[in-house]
Amino acid sequence: MNFILDYYNYWVVVFLMMAGFYIVISANNLVKKIVGLNVFQTSVFMLYISMGKVSGGTAPILVEGVTQYSNPLPHVLILTAIVVGVAVTAVGLSLIVRIKRAYGTVEENEFEHKDDAI
Amino acid sequence: MAELIDLVLLAMLALTALRIIFLKDLFAVVMLFGIYSFLSALIFINLDAVDVAFTEASVGAGISTVLMLGTLALTGRKEKKNSHSSLLPLLVVTVTGAALIYGTLDMPPFGDPDNPVHQHVAPRYIEESPQEIGLPNMVTSVLASYRAFDTLGEVVVVFAAAIGVLALLGIRRKKDSDLESGLKEHKVLHVIAKIVIPHVILFALYVQFHGDFGPGGGFQAGVIAAAAFILYALVFGLPNTLAVASPKFLQWMASFGVLLYAGVGLVSMIKGGQFLDYNKLAADPIAGQHYGIIIIELGVGITVFAVMLSIFYAFSSQAERSNVQ
């Protein structure tokens, strides 16, 4: 049981990462690909935050009488990564909007044949 | 108890991800993705990352979902039948996943205080930052002071994303104001929105200026303030919102925030320190740190607010245009 608890977080992270990866490589629809990319991204966040956790520790905000804190460094890295992630998602989505305008579709298998028409 | 919550929430997260794979209705996929973000925010709280949870809930679940829905309004909500064979992706994913699982077995056990991650710089941040910076929230100390240069880079990336979106889509100002926009016939929504919006903005200001002492800071505050304006745009229509905060004004604000941040760095250089060395900003180093952190957090908040709102404008003005055609 202890063995499972020690690695459970990491295994779920791997599962989520693979779920996101699967969506990205198997989906035709570009919006769904972006969702997959975000699922993948959140799994990386989960990995970092899991590594920063200290059993018996508390949130890294100074409180009287507490000596055990979780690691604040992964929190900082991931906090900024989330905001950059949404900014990148926005650029990706606006590319999709432009693709829709140029090709009339966001299904990957439909517009790859239309390259000559543009 | 915390382990049990962790177990259950992570299992729910995995189920949500699994469901996203098989759903064909993209509207449902985006909604599930919102749930996925909220669940991860809960897990972050459980893992002591309160600042991260705050950001994930406001950015991941809020803004991402709104932007994806805005895209769906333009591209249609049904996913067509998949022509790819799903066998090869499944094989690739299984092999990669198995390799990664094998790799995790070499990782140190979850939550052990003796893990290598907790040995290097973290003890210094935890033990000395309250004296060196004078702030109880260590995440803010590291984000805004020790790693201020890094955070400046992140703010510039966010700013660059706004430039990218505006270059790709642009914001179309509507000349014909008779265009249907907003939810004019929903009186209840109008009343509720008018009550809620001031409180959301007040909360954003609280998060902005209380970020030194509790969870919060410029990133979260900027997004929350933008959410108030997005709510206004959804209920009262985009033209009304454009009159309150014009795209031109937002572009000025986005660059002003970045310049404010970099300006603090320049001032500390002029005062004889290094770039973003707040100790030199005032006679007392701790007071200098406080000034520096408050000003750069303000810069971050202003830029994030302006960028998020500009991006929303770009998407929603596209959607309204296509509804007219």
Short mmCIF file of C-alpha atoms in Angstrom, two decimals:
data_model
loop_
_atom_site.label_atom_id
_atom_site.label_comp_id
_atom_site.label_asym_id
_atom_site.label_seq_id
_atom_site.Cartn_x
_atom_site.Cartn_y
_atom_site.Cartn_z
CA MET A 1 0.00 0.00 0.00
CA ASN A 2 2.83 2.35 0.90
CA PHE A 3 4.49 1.61 -2.42
CA ILE A 4 1.31 2.64 -4.26
CA LEU A 5 0.92 5.85 -2.23
CA ASP A 6 4.54 6.76 -2.92
CA TYR A 7 4.08 6.69 -6.68
CA TYR A 8 0.33 7.17 -7.19
CA ASN A 9 0.65 10.86 -8.07
CA TYR A 10 3.34 10.21 -10.65
CA TRP A 11 1.36 7.41 -12.26
CA VAL A 12 -1.73 9.59 -12.61
CA VAL A 13 0.51 12.29 -14.09
CA VAL A 14 1.78 9.80 -16.67
CA PHE A 15 -1.78 8.71 -17.45
CA LEU A 16 -2.95 12.31 -17.96
CA MET A 17 0.11 13.09 -20.05
CA MET A 18 -0.59 10.12 -22.30
CA ALA A 19 -4.29 11.02 -22.52
CA GLY A 20 -3.33 14.50 -23.72
CA PHE A 21 -0.71 13.08 -26.08
CA TYR A 22 -3.25 10.66 -27.53
CA ILE A 23 -5.73 13.46 -28.19
CA VAL A 24 -3.05 15.56 -29.89
CA ILE A 25 -1.91 12.82 -32.28
CA SER A 26 -5.25 11.13 -32.97
CA ALA A 27 -7.80 13.97 -33.18
CA ASN A 28 -8.70 15.52 -36.52
CA ASN A 29 -10.33 18.59 -35.08
CA LEU A 30 -7.87 21.37 -34.27
CA VAL A 31 -9.86 22.71 -31.29
CA LYS A 32 -9.76 19.25 -29.75
CA LYS A 33 -6.01 19.11 -30.36
CA ILE A 34 -5.64 22.34 -28.34
CA VAL A 35 -7.70 20.80 -25.52
CA GLY A 36 -5.38 17.78 -25.63
CA LEU A 37 -2.36 20.03 -25.47
CA ASN A 38 -3.82 21.72 -22.39
CA VAL A 39 -4.49 18.35 -20.73
CA PHE A 40 -0.86 17.43 -21.38
CA GLN A 41 0.30 20.78 -20.01
CA THR A 42 -1.72 20.46 -16.80
CA SER A 43 -0.20 17.01 -16.21
CA VAL A 44 3.26 18.61 -16.25
CA PHE A 45 2.05 21.19 -13.70
CA MET A 46 0.78 18.32 -11.55
CA LEU A 47 4.20 16.61 -11.72
CA TYR A 48 6.03 19.72 -10.53
CA ILE A 49 3.58 20.46 -7.71
CA SER A 50 3.64 16.80 -6.59
CA MET A 51 7.42 16.95 -6.35
CA GLY A 52 7.23 20.15 -4.28
CA LYS A 53 4.93 18.61 -1.68
CA VAL A 54 6.40 17.74 1.72
CA SER A 55 4.37 15.33 3.87
CA GLY A 56 3.22 17.11 7.01
CA GLY A 57 4.21 20.46 5.51
CA THR A 58 1.91 23.38 4.90
CA ALA A 59 1.47 26.07 2.24
CA PRO A 60 4.64 28.23 1.99
CA ILE A 61 3.20 31.23 3.80
CA LEU A 62 4.93 32.08 7.08
CA VAL A 63 2.84 31.15 10.13
CA GLU A 64 3.86 31.28 13.80
CA GLY A 65 4.88 27.90 15.16
CA VAL A 66 5.14 26.08 11.81
CA THR A 67 8.56 24.86 10.68
CA GLN A 68 7.70 22.42 7.89
CA TYR A 69 6.72 24.10 4.60
CA SER A 70 6.26 22.69 1.12
CA ASN A 71 8.81 23.77 -1.49
CA PRO A 72 7.87 27.23 -2.86
CA LEU A 73 10.10 27.06 -5.96
CA PRO A 74 7.96 24.69 -8.10
CA HIS A 75 4.93 26.82 -7.18
CA VAL A 76 6.59 29.92 -8.62
CA LEU A 77 7.63 28.14 -11.82
CA ILE A 78 4.17 26.68 -12.40
CA LEU A 79 2.27 29.85 -11.49
CA THR A 80 3.95 31.75 -14.31
CA ALA A 81 3.77 28.71 -16.62
CA ILE A 82 -0.04 28.64 -16.27
CA VAL A 83 -0.37 32.26 -17.40
CA VAL A 84 2.07 31.76 -20.28
CA GLY A 85 0.14 28.58 -21.15
CA VAL A 86 -3.13 30.43 -21.58
CA ALA A 87 -1.39 33.11 -23.64
CA VAL A 88 -0.01 30.42 -25.96
CA THR A 89 -3.44 28.73 -26.11
CA ALA A 90 -4.92 32.06 -27.20
CA VAL A 91 -2.41 32.36 -30.05
CA GLY A 92 -3.17 28.76 -31.08
CA LEU A 93 -6.91 29.37 -31.06
CA SER A 94 -6.56 32.53 -33.14
CA LEU A 95 -4.53 30.55 -35.69
CA ILE A 96 -7.44 28.09 -35.81
CA VAL A 97 -9.86 30.96 -36.45
CA ARG A 98 -7.68 32.10 -39.36
CA ILE A 99 -7.49 28.53 -40.71
CA LYS A 100 -11.27 28.32 -40.59
CA ARG A 101 -11.53 31.58 -42.52
CA ALA A 102 -9.01 30.50 -45.16
CA TYR A 103 -10.04 26.87 -45.65
CA GLY A 104 -13.61 26.76 -44.37
CA THR A 105 -12.87 23.85 -42.06
CA VAL A 106 -10.88 23.00 -38.92
CA GLU A 107 -10.72 19.26 -39.61
CA GLU A 108 -7.14 18.35 -40.36
CA ASN A 109 -7.95 15.70 -42.98
CA GLU A 110 -10.20 18.13 -44.91
CA PHE A 111 -7.90 21.07 -45.38
CA GLU A 112 -4.71 19.22 -46.15
CA HIS A 113 -6.06 18.46 -49.65
CA LYS A 114 -7.00 22.08 -50.23
CA ASP A 115 -3.47 23.44 -50.13
CA ASP A 116 -3.36 23.99 -53.89
CA ALA A 117 -6.59 25.98 -53.89
CA ILE A 118 -5.17 28.79 -51.77
CA MET B 1 -6.83 12.28 5.29
CA ALA B 2 -5.01 14.49 2.79
CA GLU B 3 -3.77 11.36 1.01
CA LEU B 4 -7.32 10.09 0.66
CA ILE B 5 -8.52 13.39 -0.85
CA ASP B 6 -5.54 13.26 -3.19
CA LEU B 7 -6.42 9.72 -4.28
CA VAL B 8 -10.05 10.55 -5.00
CA LEU B 9 -9.42 13.87 -6.77
CA LEU B 10 -6.68 12.44 -8.99
CA ALA B 11 -8.94 9.53 -9.93
CA MET B 12 -11.69 12.02 -10.89
CA LEU B 13 -9.15 13.96 -12.93
CA ALA B 14 -8.11 10.82 -14.80
CA LEU B 15 -11.76 9.95 -15.51
CA THR B 16 -12.41 13.46 -16.85
CA ALA B 17 -9.41 13.20 -19.16
CA LEU B 18 -10.59 9.80 -20.37
CA ARG B 19 -14.05 11.19 -21.14
CA ILE B 20 -12.55 14.11 -23.09
CA ILE B 21 -10.90 11.61 -25.45
CA PHE B 22 -14.14 9.92 -26.49
CA LEU B 23 -16.61 12.80 -26.62
CA LYS B 24 -17.46 14.09 -30.10
CA ASP B 25 -19.44 17.14 -28.99
CA LEU B 26 -16.81 19.87 -28.68
CA PHE B 27 -19.01 22.06 -26.47
CA ALA B 28 -19.09 19.23 -23.93
CA VAL B 29 -15.33 18.73 -24.38
CA VAL B 30 -14.65 22.38 -23.51
CA MET B 31 -16.99 22.22 -20.50
CA LEU B 32 -15.25 19.05 -19.30
CA PHE B 33 -11.95 20.83 -19.74
CA GLY B 34 -13.25 23.56 -17.40
CA ILE B 35 -14.11 20.86 -14.84
CA TYR B 36 -10.66 19.35 -15.40
CA SER B 37 -9.06 22.72 -14.55
CA PHE B 38 -11.16 23.17 -11.41
CA LEU B 39 -10.30 19.65 -10.26
CA SER B 40 -6.61 20.34 -10.77
CA ALA B 41 -6.99 23.58 -8.79
CA LEU B 42 -8.44 21.52 -5.91
CA ILE B 43 -5.53 19.09 -6.12
CA PHE B 44 -3.07 22.00 -6.07
CA ILE B 45 -4.67 23.25 -2.84
CA ASN B 46 -4.36 19.77 -1.38
CA LEU B 47 -0.67 19.74 -2.35
CA ASP B 48 -0.11 23.09 -0.55
CA ALA B 49 0.25 25.12 -3.75
CA VAL B 50 -2.38 27.75 -2.93
CA ASP B 51 -1.04 30.42 -5.30
CA VAL B 52 -0.96 27.94 -8.17
CA ALA B 53 -4.49 26.77 -7.40
CA PHE B 54 -5.67 30.37 -7.49
CA THR B 55 -4.06 30.91 -10.88
CA GLU B 56 -5.34 27.64 -12.33
CA ALA B 57 -8.92 28.37 -11.22
CA SER B 58 -8.97 31.89 -12.67
CA VAL B 59 -6.84 31.35 -15.78
CA GLY B 60 -7.26 27.68 -16.69
CA ALA B 61 -10.91 27.30 -15.85
CA GLY B 62 -11.98 30.89 -16.55
CA ILE B 63 -10.15 32.50 -19.45
CA SER B 64 -9.18 29.32 -21.37
CA THR B 65 -12.77 28.10 -21.35
CA VAL B 66 -14.11 31.46 -22.54
CA LEU B 67 -11.56 31.60 -25.38
CA MET B 68 -12.30 28.02 -26.46
CA LEU B 69 -16.04 28.72 -26.47
CA GLY B 70 -15.36 31.84 -28.53
CA THR B 71 -13.48 29.69 -31.05
CA LEU B 72 -16.26 27.08 -31.13
CA ALA B 73 -18.76 29.83 -31.98
CA LEU B 74 -16.73 30.36 -35.17
CA THR B 75 -15.76 26.81 -36.04
CA GLY B 76 -18.80 24.71 -35.11
CA ARG B 77 -19.34 22.43 -32.14
CA LYS B 78 -19.37 18.99 -33.79
CA GLU B 79 -16.24 17.01 -34.36
CA LYS B 80 -16.44 15.12 -37.67
CA LYS B 81 -15.75 11.42 -37.97
CA ASN B 82 -12.13 10.59 -37.45
CA SER B 83 -10.37 9.25 -40.54
CA HIS B 84 -7.14 8.39 -38.73
CA SER B 85 -6.68 4.83 -37.61
CA SER B 86 -6.57 4.96 -33.82
CA LEU B 87 -4.35 1.89 -33.55
CA LEU B 88 -0.98 3.52 -34.23
CA PRO B 89 -1.52 6.47 -31.81
CA LEU B 90 -2.68 3.98 -29.16
CA LEU B 91 0.48 1.92 -29.65
CA VAL B 92 2.74 5.00 -29.46
CA VAL B 93 0.97 6.24 -26.33
CA THR B 94 1.10 2.84 -24.61
CA VAL B 95 4.80 2.37 -25.28
CA THR B 96 5.66 5.93 -24.18
CA GLY B 97 3.44 5.62 -21.11
CA ALA B 98 5.01 2.29 -20.12
CA ALA B 99 8.49 3.79 -20.45
CA LEU B 100 7.49 6.77 -18.32
CA ILE B 101 5.91 4.55 -15.63
CA TYR B 102 9.14 2.54 -15.58
CA GLY B 103 10.98 5.85 -15.19
CA THR B 104 8.85 6.96 -12.22
CA LEU B 105 10.04 3.92 -10.25
CA ASP B 106 13.43 5.61 -10.01
CA MET B 107 11.89 8.76 -8.55
CA PRO B 108 12.14 9.46 -4.82
CA PRO B 109 8.90 8.66 -2.95
CA PHE B 110 6.16 11.28 -2.96
CA GLY B 111 6.23 13.80 -0.08
CA ASP B 112 9.49 12.67 1.54
CA PRO B 113 11.23 15.73 3.13
CA ASP B 114 14.64 14.23 2.26
CA ASN B 115 13.98 14.30 -1.50
CA PRO B 116 16.71 15.99 -3.57
CA VAL B 117 14.23 18.71 -4.70
CA HIS B 118 14.01 20.01 -1.14
CA GLN B 119 17.76 20.12 -0.51
CA HIS B 120 19.14 22.71 -2.91
CA VAL B 121 17.79 26.30 -2.86
CA ALA B 122 14.43 25.69 -1.18
CA PRO B 123 15.76 25.73 2.44
CA ARG B 124 17.26 29.15 1.82
CA TYR B 125 13.97 30.53 0.45
CA ILE B 126 12.02 29.04 3.35
CA GLU B 127 14.39 29.99 6.17
CA GLU B 128 15.79 33.34 5.05
CA SER B 129 13.26 34.98 2.74
CA PRO B 130 10.99 36.17 5.62
CA GLN B 131 13.95 38.12 7.05
CA GLU B 132 15.57 39.14 3.75
CA ILE B 133 12.41 40.25 1.95
CA GLY B 134 10.14 40.78 4.94
CA LEU B 135 7.10 39.07 3.40
CA PRO B 136 5.26 36.08 4.84
CA ASN B 137 4.29 34.67 1.41
CA MET B 138 7.43 32.92 0.16
CA VAL B 139 5.97 32.33 -3.28
CA THR B 140 5.62 36.09 -3.79
CA SER B 141 9.16 36.66 -2.46
CA VAL B 142 10.64 34.17 -4.93
CA LEU B 143 8.40 35.25 -7.82
CA ALA B 144 8.83 38.99 -7.48
CA SER B 145 12.28 39.35 -5.93
CA TYR B 146 14.65 36.38 -6.17
CA ARG B 147 13.43 35.40 -9.62
CA ALA B 148 12.19 38.82 -10.73
CA PHE B 149 14.16 38.66 -13.97
CA ASP B 150 12.45 35.40 -14.86
CA THR B 151 9.03 36.87 -14.11
CA LEU B 152 9.83 39.88 -16.31
CA GLY B 153 10.43 37.39 -19.11
CA GLU B 154 7.05 35.75 -18.49
CA VAL B 155 5.28 39.11 -18.59
CA VAL B 156 6.98 39.87 -21.91
CA VAL B 157 5.80 36.49 -23.26
CA VAL B 158 2.22 37.34 -22.25
CA PHE B 159 2.60 40.73 -23.95
CA ALA B 160 3.99 39.03 -27.07
CA ALA B 161 0.99 36.68 -27.12
CA ALA B 162 -1.32 39.70 -27.21
CA ILE B 163 0.64 41.09 -30.16
CA GLY B 164 0.34 37.70 -31.86
CA VAL B 165 -3.42 37.42 -31.38
CA LEU B 166 -4.06 41.03 -32.46
CA ALA B 167 -1.86 40.55 -35.53
CA LEU B 168 -3.74 37.38 -36.48
CA LEU B 169 -7.29 38.49 -35.74
CA GLY B 170 -7.43 42.20 -34.99
CA ILE B 171 -10.33 43.90 -33.23
CA ARG B 172 -13.14 45.04 -35.49
CA ARG B 173 -15.02 48.06 -34.27
CA LYS B 174 -18.65 47.87 -35.23
CA LYS B 175 -20.07 50.95 -36.97
CA ASP B 176 -23.65 49.67 -37.07
CA SER B 177 -24.73 49.76 -33.46
CA ASP B 178 -28.13 48.20 -34.18
CA LEU B 179 -26.34 44.85 -34.16
CA GLU B 180 -27.76 42.45 -31.57
CA SER B 181 -25.15 41.91 -28.91
CA GLY B 182 -25.35 40.87 -25.29
CA LEU B 183 -28.40 39.44 -23.57
CA LYS B 184 -30.82 42.36 -23.73
CA GLU B 185 -34.00 40.50 -22.78
CA HIS B 186 -32.58 38.80 -19.67
CA LYS B 187 -33.46 41.34 -16.95
CA VAL B 188 -32.41 39.08 -14.07
CA LEU B 189 -28.93 38.72 -15.55
CA HIS B 190 -28.66 42.50 -15.92
CA VAL B 191 -29.47 43.11 -12.26
CA ILE B 192 -27.22 40.31 -10.98
CA ALA B 193 -24.33 41.37 -13.22
CA LYS B 194 -24.58 44.96 -11.99
CA ILE B 195 -24.33 43.72 -8.40
CA VAL B 196 -21.55 41.22 -9.06
CA ILE B 197 -19.19 43.24 -11.28
CA PRO B 198 -18.12 45.89 -8.70
CA HIS B 199 -17.45 43.15 -6.16
CA VAL B 200 -15.33 41.20 -8.64
CA ILE B 201 -13.25 44.31 -9.35
CA LEU B 202 -12.90 45.01 -5.61
CA PHE B 203 -11.81 41.41 -5.09
CA ALA B 204 -9.26 41.78 -7.90
CA LEU B 205 -7.78 44.82 -6.13
CA TYR B 206 -7.66 42.87 -2.87
CA VAL B 207 -5.87 39.97 -4.56
CA GLN B 208 -3.47 42.44 -6.19
CA PHE B 209 -2.40 44.21 -3.01
CA HIS B 210 -2.77 41.35 -0.53
CA GLY B 211 -0.61 39.01 -2.63
CA ASP B 212 2.41 39.82 -0.45
CA PHE B 213 0.74 38.36 2.62
CA GLY B 214 -1.56 35.64 1.34
CA PRO B 215 -2.16 33.76 -1.89
CA GLY B 216 -2.57 36.07 -4.86
CA GLY B 217 -0.64 38.65 -6.82
CA GLY B 218 -0.56 40.44 -10.14
CA PHE B 219 -1.20 37.44 -12.39
CA GLN B 220 -4.36 36.36 -10.60
CA ALA B 221 -5.63 39.90 -10.01
CA GLY B 222 -5.22 40.85 -13.67
CA VAL B 223 -7.22 37.85 -14.81
CA ILE B 224 -9.98 38.41 -12.22
CA ALA B 225 -10.35 42.07 -13.25
CA ALA B 226 -10.48 41.01 -16.91
CA ALA B 227 -13.18 38.46 -15.99
CA ALA B 228 -15.34 41.29 -14.60
CA PHE B 229 -15.14 43.11 -17.94
CA ILE B 230 -15.78 39.89 -19.86
CA LEU B 231 -18.94 39.34 -17.80
CA TYR B 232 -19.98 42.91 -18.63
CA ALA B 233 -19.37 42.25 -22.34
CA LEU B 234 -21.38 39.01 -22.28
CA VAL B 235 -24.38 40.56 -20.56
CA PHE B 236 -24.44 44.12 -21.92
CA GLY B 237 -22.87 43.55 -25.33
CA LEU B 238 -19.43 44.13 -26.78
CA PRO B 239 -20.00 47.71 -28.10
CA ASN B 240 -20.81 48.94 -24.57
CA THR B 241 -17.64 47.35 -23.20
CA LEU B 242 -15.52 48.81 -26.01
CA ALA B 243 -16.84 52.22 -24.94
CA VAL B 244 -15.69 51.62 -21.34
CA ALA B 245 -12.24 50.19 -22.11
CA SER B 246 -11.24 50.85 -25.70
CA PRO B 247 -8.75 48.51 -27.45
CA LYS B 248 -6.37 51.43 -27.95
CA PHE B 249 -6.40 52.16 -24.21
CA LEU B 250 -5.75 48.48 -23.44
CA GLN B 251 -2.79 48.40 -25.82
CA TRP B 252 -1.29 51.38 -24.00
CA MET B 253 -1.94 49.67 -20.66
CA ALA B 254 -0.36 46.38 -21.75
CA SER B 255 2.86 48.10 -22.73
CA PHE B 256 2.72 50.40 -19.70
CA GLY B 257 2.72 47.39 -17.35
CA VAL B 258 5.81 45.86 -18.97
CA LEU B 259 7.60 49.23 -18.96
CA LEU B 260 6.68 49.81 -15.30
CA TYR B 261 8.23 46.46 -14.43
CA ALA B 262 11.39 47.08 -16.45
CA GLY B 263 11.48 50.68 -15.17
CA VAL B 264 11.85 49.44 -11.58
CA GLY B 265 14.88 47.48 -12.77
CA LEU B 266 16.37 50.58 -14.39
CA VAL B 267 15.75 52.72 -11.30
CA SER B 268 17.55 50.18 -9.12
CA MET B 269 20.45 50.27 -11.60
CA ILE B 270 20.57 54.08 -11.47
CA LYS B 271 20.63 53.88 -7.69
CA GLY B 272 23.79 51.79 -7.88
CA GLY B 273 22.41 48.27 -7.59
CA GLN B 274 21.96 45.55 -10.18
CA PHE B 275 18.95 45.21 -12.50
CA LEU B 276 15.85 44.57 -10.31
CA ASP B 277 17.87 44.77 -7.07
CA TYR B 278 15.20 46.31 -4.85
CA ASN B 279 17.49 46.72 -1.83
CA LYS B 280 18.70 50.00 -3.31
CA LEU B 281 15.24 51.49 -3.84
CA ALA B 282 15.03 52.87 -0.29
CA ALA B 283 17.44 53.58 2.55
CA ASP B 284 16.22 50.49 4.39
CA PRO B 285 16.69 47.32 2.25
CA ILE B 286 13.48 45.69 3.53
CA ALA B 287 11.43 48.80 2.70
CA GLY B 288 13.10 48.84 -0.73
CA GLN B 289 12.03 45.23 -1.28
CA HIS B 290 8.45 46.13 -0.37
CA TYR B 291 8.34 49.10 -2.80
CA GLY B 292 9.87 47.02 -5.57
CA ILE B 293 7.52 44.08 -5.14
CA ILE B 294 4.36 46.21 -4.95
CA ILE B 295 5.29 48.16 -8.08
CA ILE B 296 6.29 45.19 -10.21
CA GLU B 297 3.20 43.23 -9.10
CA LEU B 298 1.16 46.23 -10.21
CA GLY B 299 2.95 46.16 -13.57
CA VAL B 300 2.21 42.44 -13.92
CA GLY B 301 -1.44 42.98 -12.97
CA ILE B 302 -1.94 45.82 -15.48
CA THR B 303 -0.30 43.91 -18.34
CA VAL B 304 -2.15 40.65 -17.65
CA PHE B 305 -5.48 42.50 -17.36
CA ALA B 306 -4.99 44.41 -20.60
CA VAL B 307 -3.70 41.38 -22.52
CA MET B 308 -6.50 39.05 -21.41
CA LEU B 309 -9.18 41.61 -22.21
CA SER B 310 -7.63 42.45 -25.61
CA ILE B 311 -7.54 38.76 -26.52
CA PHE B 312 -11.17 38.39 -25.48
CA TYR B 313 -12.11 41.43 -27.61
CA ALA B 314 -10.32 39.92 -30.60
CA PHE B 315 -12.22 36.63 -30.31
CA SER B 316 -15.63 38.03 -29.51
CA SER B 317 -15.57 40.70 -32.25
CA GLN B 318 -14.83 37.86 -34.71
CA ALA B 319 -17.77 35.85 -33.41
CA GLU B 320 -20.18 38.76 -33.72
CA ARG B 321 -18.99 39.45 -37.25
CA SER B 322 -19.64 35.89 -38.35
CA ASN B 323 -23.11 35.94 -36.79
CA VAL B 324 -24.02 38.87 -39.02
CA GLN B 325 -22.85 37.25 -42.23
#
